[in-house]
Amino acid sequence: QVQLVESGGGLVQAGDSLTLSCAASGRAFASSAVGWFRQAPGKEREFVVGISWSGGTMYYADSVKGRFTVSRDNTKYSVSLQMNDLKPEDTAVYYCAVVTRRLYTNNEADYEYWGQGTQVTVSS
């Protein structure tokens, strides 16, 4: 069992930065891949980035590549998402999720545990 709690969302202006955090509990976290997803109003939830269990491999959606950076600290049971140069189209509820295997997937149906989400709003 893994429990996830996201934090760090807020209201920012275009071009600003935010760092989202995902705090996890449960021993399975340290051997599991993590994904960040987001859901904008009226849209389906979409994959943002995945990070492998060790943090050695990451995969970014094209829409955030070069602007977002994911990292994890298994000793602290946490994952961070550094978001730079934010754009209005980044406005969404951001979720972290865990799949209990070592490599991430961009398919949300594969993820077994989800946080409650944190709102990010970027004004133009």
PDB file of C-alpha atoms in Angstrom:
ATOM      1  CA  GLN A   1       0.000   0.000   0.000  1.00  0.00           C
ATOM      2  CA  VAL A   2       1.289   3.458  -0.926  1.00  0.00           C
ATOM      3  CA  GLN A   3      -0.213   6.778   0.080  1.00  0.00           C
ATOM      4  CA  LEU A   4       0.648   9.963  -1.766  1.00  0.00           C
ATOM      5  CA  VAL A   5       0.183  13.615  -0.878  1.00  0.00           C
ATOM      6  CA  GLU A   6       0.984  16.396  -3.326  1.00  0.00           C
ATOM      7  CA  SER A   7       1.787  19.951  -2.346  1.00  0.00           C
ATOM      8  CA  GLY A   8       3.247  23.113  -3.778  1.00  0.00           C
ATOM      9  CA  GLY A   9       0.570  24.204  -6.180  1.00  0.00           C
ATOM     10  CA  GLY A  10      -0.596  27.771  -6.449  1.00  0.00           C
ATOM     11  CA  LEU A  11      -1.358  30.759  -8.605  1.00  0.00           C
ATOM     12  CA  VAL A  12       1.541  32.182 -10.594  1.00  0.00           C
ATOM     13  CA  GLN A  13       2.113  34.344 -13.635  1.00  0.00           C
ATOM     14  CA  ALA A  14       3.338  33.157 -16.984  1.00  0.00           C
ATOM     15  CA  GLY A  15       7.088  32.710 -16.924  1.00  0.00           C
ATOM     16  CA  ASP A  16       7.216  31.960 -13.206  1.00  0.00           C
ATOM     17  CA  SER A  17       8.384  28.754 -11.574  1.00  0.00           C
ATOM     18  CA  LEU A  18       6.835  26.339  -9.099  1.00  0.00           C
ATOM     19  CA  THR A  19       8.016  23.187  -7.424  1.00  0.00           C
ATOM     20  CA  LEU A  20       5.514  20.463  -6.682  1.00  0.00           C
ATOM     21  CA  SER A  21       6.242  17.815  -4.091  1.00  0.00           C
ATOM     22  CA  CYS A  22       4.826  14.367  -3.645  1.00  0.00           C
ATOM     23  CA  ALA A  23       5.277  12.809  -0.230  1.00  0.00           C
ATOM     24  CA  ALA A  24       4.849   9.062  -0.079  1.00  0.00           C
ATOM     25  CA  SER A  25       4.371   6.464   2.580  1.00  0.00           C
ATOM     26  CA  GLY A  26       4.639   2.726   2.162  1.00  0.00           C
ATOM     27  CA  ARG A  27       7.714   0.588   1.620  1.00  0.00           C
ATOM     28  CA  ALA A  28       6.795  -0.184  -1.964  1.00  0.00           C
ATOM     29  CA  PHE A  29       7.472   3.412  -2.966  1.00  0.00           C
ATOM     30  CA  ALA A  30      11.262   3.048  -3.048  1.00  0.00           C
ATOM     31  CA  SER A  31      11.090   0.246  -5.615  1.00  0.00           C
ATOM     32  CA  SER A  32       8.306   1.753  -7.706  1.00  0.00           C
ATOM     33  CA  ALA A  33       8.189   4.142 -10.635  1.00  0.00           C
ATOM     34  CA  VAL A  34       6.347   7.425 -10.271  1.00  0.00           C
ATOM     35  CA  GLY A  35       4.410   9.441 -12.773  1.00  0.00           C
ATOM     36  CA  TRP A  36       3.092  12.968 -12.745  1.00  0.00           C
ATOM     37  CA  PHE A  37      -0.158  13.604 -14.563  1.00  0.00           C
ATOM     38  CA  ARG A  38      -2.316  16.673 -14.957  1.00  0.00           C
ATOM     39  CA  GLN A  39      -5.907  17.408 -15.765  1.00  0.00           C
ATOM     40  CA  ALA A  40      -7.058  20.737 -17.115  1.00  0.00           C
ATOM     41  CA  PRO A  41     -10.697  21.828 -16.892  1.00  0.00           C
ATOM     42  CA  GLY A  42     -12.789  20.033 -19.462  1.00  0.00           C
ATOM     43  CA  LYS A  43      -9.912  17.852 -20.604  1.00  0.00           C
ATOM     44  CA  GLU A  44      -8.768  14.327 -19.981  1.00  0.00           C
ATOM     45  CA  ARG A  45      -5.939  13.635 -17.605  1.00  0.00           C
ATOM     46  CA  GLU A  46      -2.601  13.539 -19.401  1.00  0.00           C
ATOM     47  CA  PHE A  47       0.847  12.203 -18.688  1.00  0.00           C
ATOM     48  CA  VAL A  48       3.480  14.801 -17.813  1.00  0.00           C
ATOM     49  CA  VAL A  49       6.582  12.901 -16.740  1.00  0.00           C
ATOM     50  CA  GLY A  50       7.684   9.530 -15.425  1.00  0.00           C
ATOM     51  CA  ILE A  51      10.668   8.617 -13.303  1.00  0.00           C
ATOM     52  CA  SER A  52      12.014   5.146 -12.694  1.00  0.00           C
ATOM     53  CA  TRP A  53      12.365   3.616  -9.261  1.00  0.00           C
ATOM     54  CA  SER A  54      16.005   4.666  -8.934  1.00  0.00           C
ATOM     55  CA  GLY A  55      15.583   8.083 -10.464  1.00  0.00           C
ATOM     56  CA  GLY A  56      18.003   7.123 -13.190  1.00  0.00           C
ATOM     57  CA  THR A  57      15.553   7.315 -16.071  1.00  0.00           C
ATOM     58  CA  MET A  58      12.977   9.954 -16.821  1.00  0.00           C
ATOM     59  CA  TYR A  59      10.589  10.581 -19.675  1.00  0.00           C
ATOM     60  CA  TYR A  60       8.877  13.892 -20.342  1.00  0.00           C
ATOM     61  CA  ALA A  61       5.886  14.755 -22.435  1.00  0.00           C
ATOM     62  CA  ASP A  62       6.848  16.982 -25.338  1.00  0.00           C
ATOM     63  CA  SER A  63       4.747  19.808 -23.941  1.00  0.00           C
ATOM     64  CA  VAL A  64       6.950  20.149 -20.853  1.00  0.00           C
ATOM     65  CA  LYS A  65      10.320  18.975 -22.108  1.00  0.00           C
ATOM     66  CA  GLY A  66      13.027  21.491 -21.326  1.00  0.00           C
ATOM     67  CA  ARG A  67      10.867  23.324 -18.788  1.00  0.00           C
ATOM     68  CA  PHE A  68      10.016  20.676 -16.174  1.00  0.00           C
ATOM     69  CA  THR A  69      12.457  18.569 -14.184  1.00  0.00           C
ATOM     70  CA  VAL A  70      11.528  15.578 -12.056  1.00  0.00           C
ATOM     71  CA  SER A  71      13.624  14.115  -9.269  1.00  0.00           C
ATOM     72  CA  ARG A  72      13.154  11.747  -6.384  1.00  0.00           C
ATOM     73  CA  ASP A  73      14.732  11.010  -3.033  1.00  0.00           C
ATOM     74  CA  ASN A  74      13.949   7.499  -1.910  1.00  0.00           C
ATOM     75  CA  THR A  75      15.505   8.105   1.484  1.00  0.00           C
ATOM     76  CA  LYS A  76      12.876  10.773   2.058  1.00  0.00           C
ATOM     77  CA  TYR A  77      10.094   8.990   0.187  1.00  0.00           C
ATOM     78  CA  SER A  78       9.523  12.017  -2.000  1.00  0.00           C
ATOM     79  CA  VAL A  79       9.338  13.121  -5.595  1.00  0.00           C
ATOM     80  CA  SER A  80       9.641  16.692  -6.811  1.00  0.00           C
ATOM     81  CA  LEU A  81       8.568  18.365 -10.009  1.00  0.00           C
ATOM     82  CA  GLN A  82      10.378  21.597 -10.782  1.00  0.00           C
ATOM     83  CA  MET A  83       8.348  23.612 -13.277  1.00  0.00           C
ATOM     84  CA  ASN A  84       9.978  26.574 -14.995  1.00  0.00           C
ATOM     85  CA  ASP A  85       8.728  29.047 -17.572  1.00  0.00           C
ATOM     86  CA  LEU A  86       5.152  28.199 -16.793  1.00  0.00           C
ATOM     87  CA  LYS A  87       2.520  28.891 -19.413  1.00  0.00           C
ATOM     88  CA  PRO A  88      -1.246  29.391 -19.112  1.00  0.00           C
ATOM     89  CA  GLU A  89      -1.708  26.021 -20.808  1.00  0.00           C
ATOM     90  CA  ASP A  90       0.048  24.396 -17.837  1.00  0.00           C
ATOM     91  CA  THR A  91      -2.969  25.264 -15.699  1.00  0.00           C
ATOM     92  CA  ALA A  92      -4.327  22.016 -14.306  1.00  0.00           C
ATOM     93  CA  VAL A  93      -4.643  19.814 -11.278  1.00  0.00           C
ATOM     94  CA  TYR A  94      -1.389  17.901 -10.969  1.00  0.00           C
ATOM     95  CA  TYR A  95      -1.317  14.365  -9.619  1.00  0.00           C
ATOM     96  CA  CYS A  96       1.511  12.070  -8.672  1.00  0.00           C
ATOM     97  CA  ALA A  97       0.958   8.366  -9.047  1.00  0.00           C
ATOM     98  CA  VAL A  98       2.835   5.157  -8.350  1.00  0.00           C
ATOM     99  CA  VAL A  99       3.093   2.002 -10.401  1.00  0.00           C
ATOM    100  CA  THR A 100       4.625  -0.882  -8.489  1.00  0.00           C
ATOM    101  CA  ARG A 101       7.213  -1.742 -11.059  1.00  0.00           C
ATOM    102  CA  ARG A 102      10.610  -0.280 -11.704  1.00  0.00           C
ATOM    103  CA  LEU A 103      10.005   1.540 -14.964  1.00  0.00           C
ATOM    104  CA  TYR A 104       7.353   4.192 -15.585  1.00  0.00           C
ATOM    105  CA  THR A 105       4.584   4.048 -18.111  1.00  0.00           C
ATOM    106  CA  ASN A 106       2.625   6.873 -19.671  1.00  0.00           C
ATOM    107  CA  ASN A 107      -0.637   4.946 -19.367  1.00  0.00           C
ATOM    108  CA  GLU A 108      -2.581   6.174 -16.363  1.00  0.00           C
ATOM    109  CA  ALA A 109      -4.476   2.902 -16.175  1.00  0.00           C
ATOM    110  CA  ASP A 110      -1.251   1.186 -15.116  1.00  0.00           C
ATOM    111  CA  TYR A 111      -0.846   3.330 -12.017  1.00  0.00           C
ATOM    112  CA  GLU A 112      -2.156   1.798  -8.824  1.00  0.00           C
ATOM    113  CA  TYR A 113      -1.890   4.630  -6.318  1.00  0.00           C
ATOM    114  CA  TRP A 114      -2.780   8.291  -6.724  1.00  0.00           C
ATOM    115  CA  GLY A 115      -2.555  11.436  -4.687  1.00  0.00           C
ATOM    116  CA  GLN A 116      -5.412  13.860  -4.302  1.00  0.00           C
ATOM    117  CA  GLY A 117      -3.886  16.416  -6.634  1.00  0.00           C
ATOM    118  CA  THR A 118      -2.698  19.995  -6.301  1.00  0.00           C
ATOM    119  CA  GLN A 119      -3.960  22.923  -8.347  1.00  0.00           C
ATOM    120  CA  VAL A 120      -1.595  24.936 -10.513  1.00  0.00           C
ATOM    121  CA  THR A 121      -2.977  28.063 -12.115  1.00  0.00           C
ATOM    122  CA  VAL A 122      -0.890  30.153 -14.495  1.00  0.00           C
ATOM    123  CA  SER A 123      -2.204  33.557 -15.437  1.00  0.00           C
ATOM    124  CA  SER A 124      -1.201  35.324 -18.617  1.00  0.00           C
TER     125      SER A 124
END
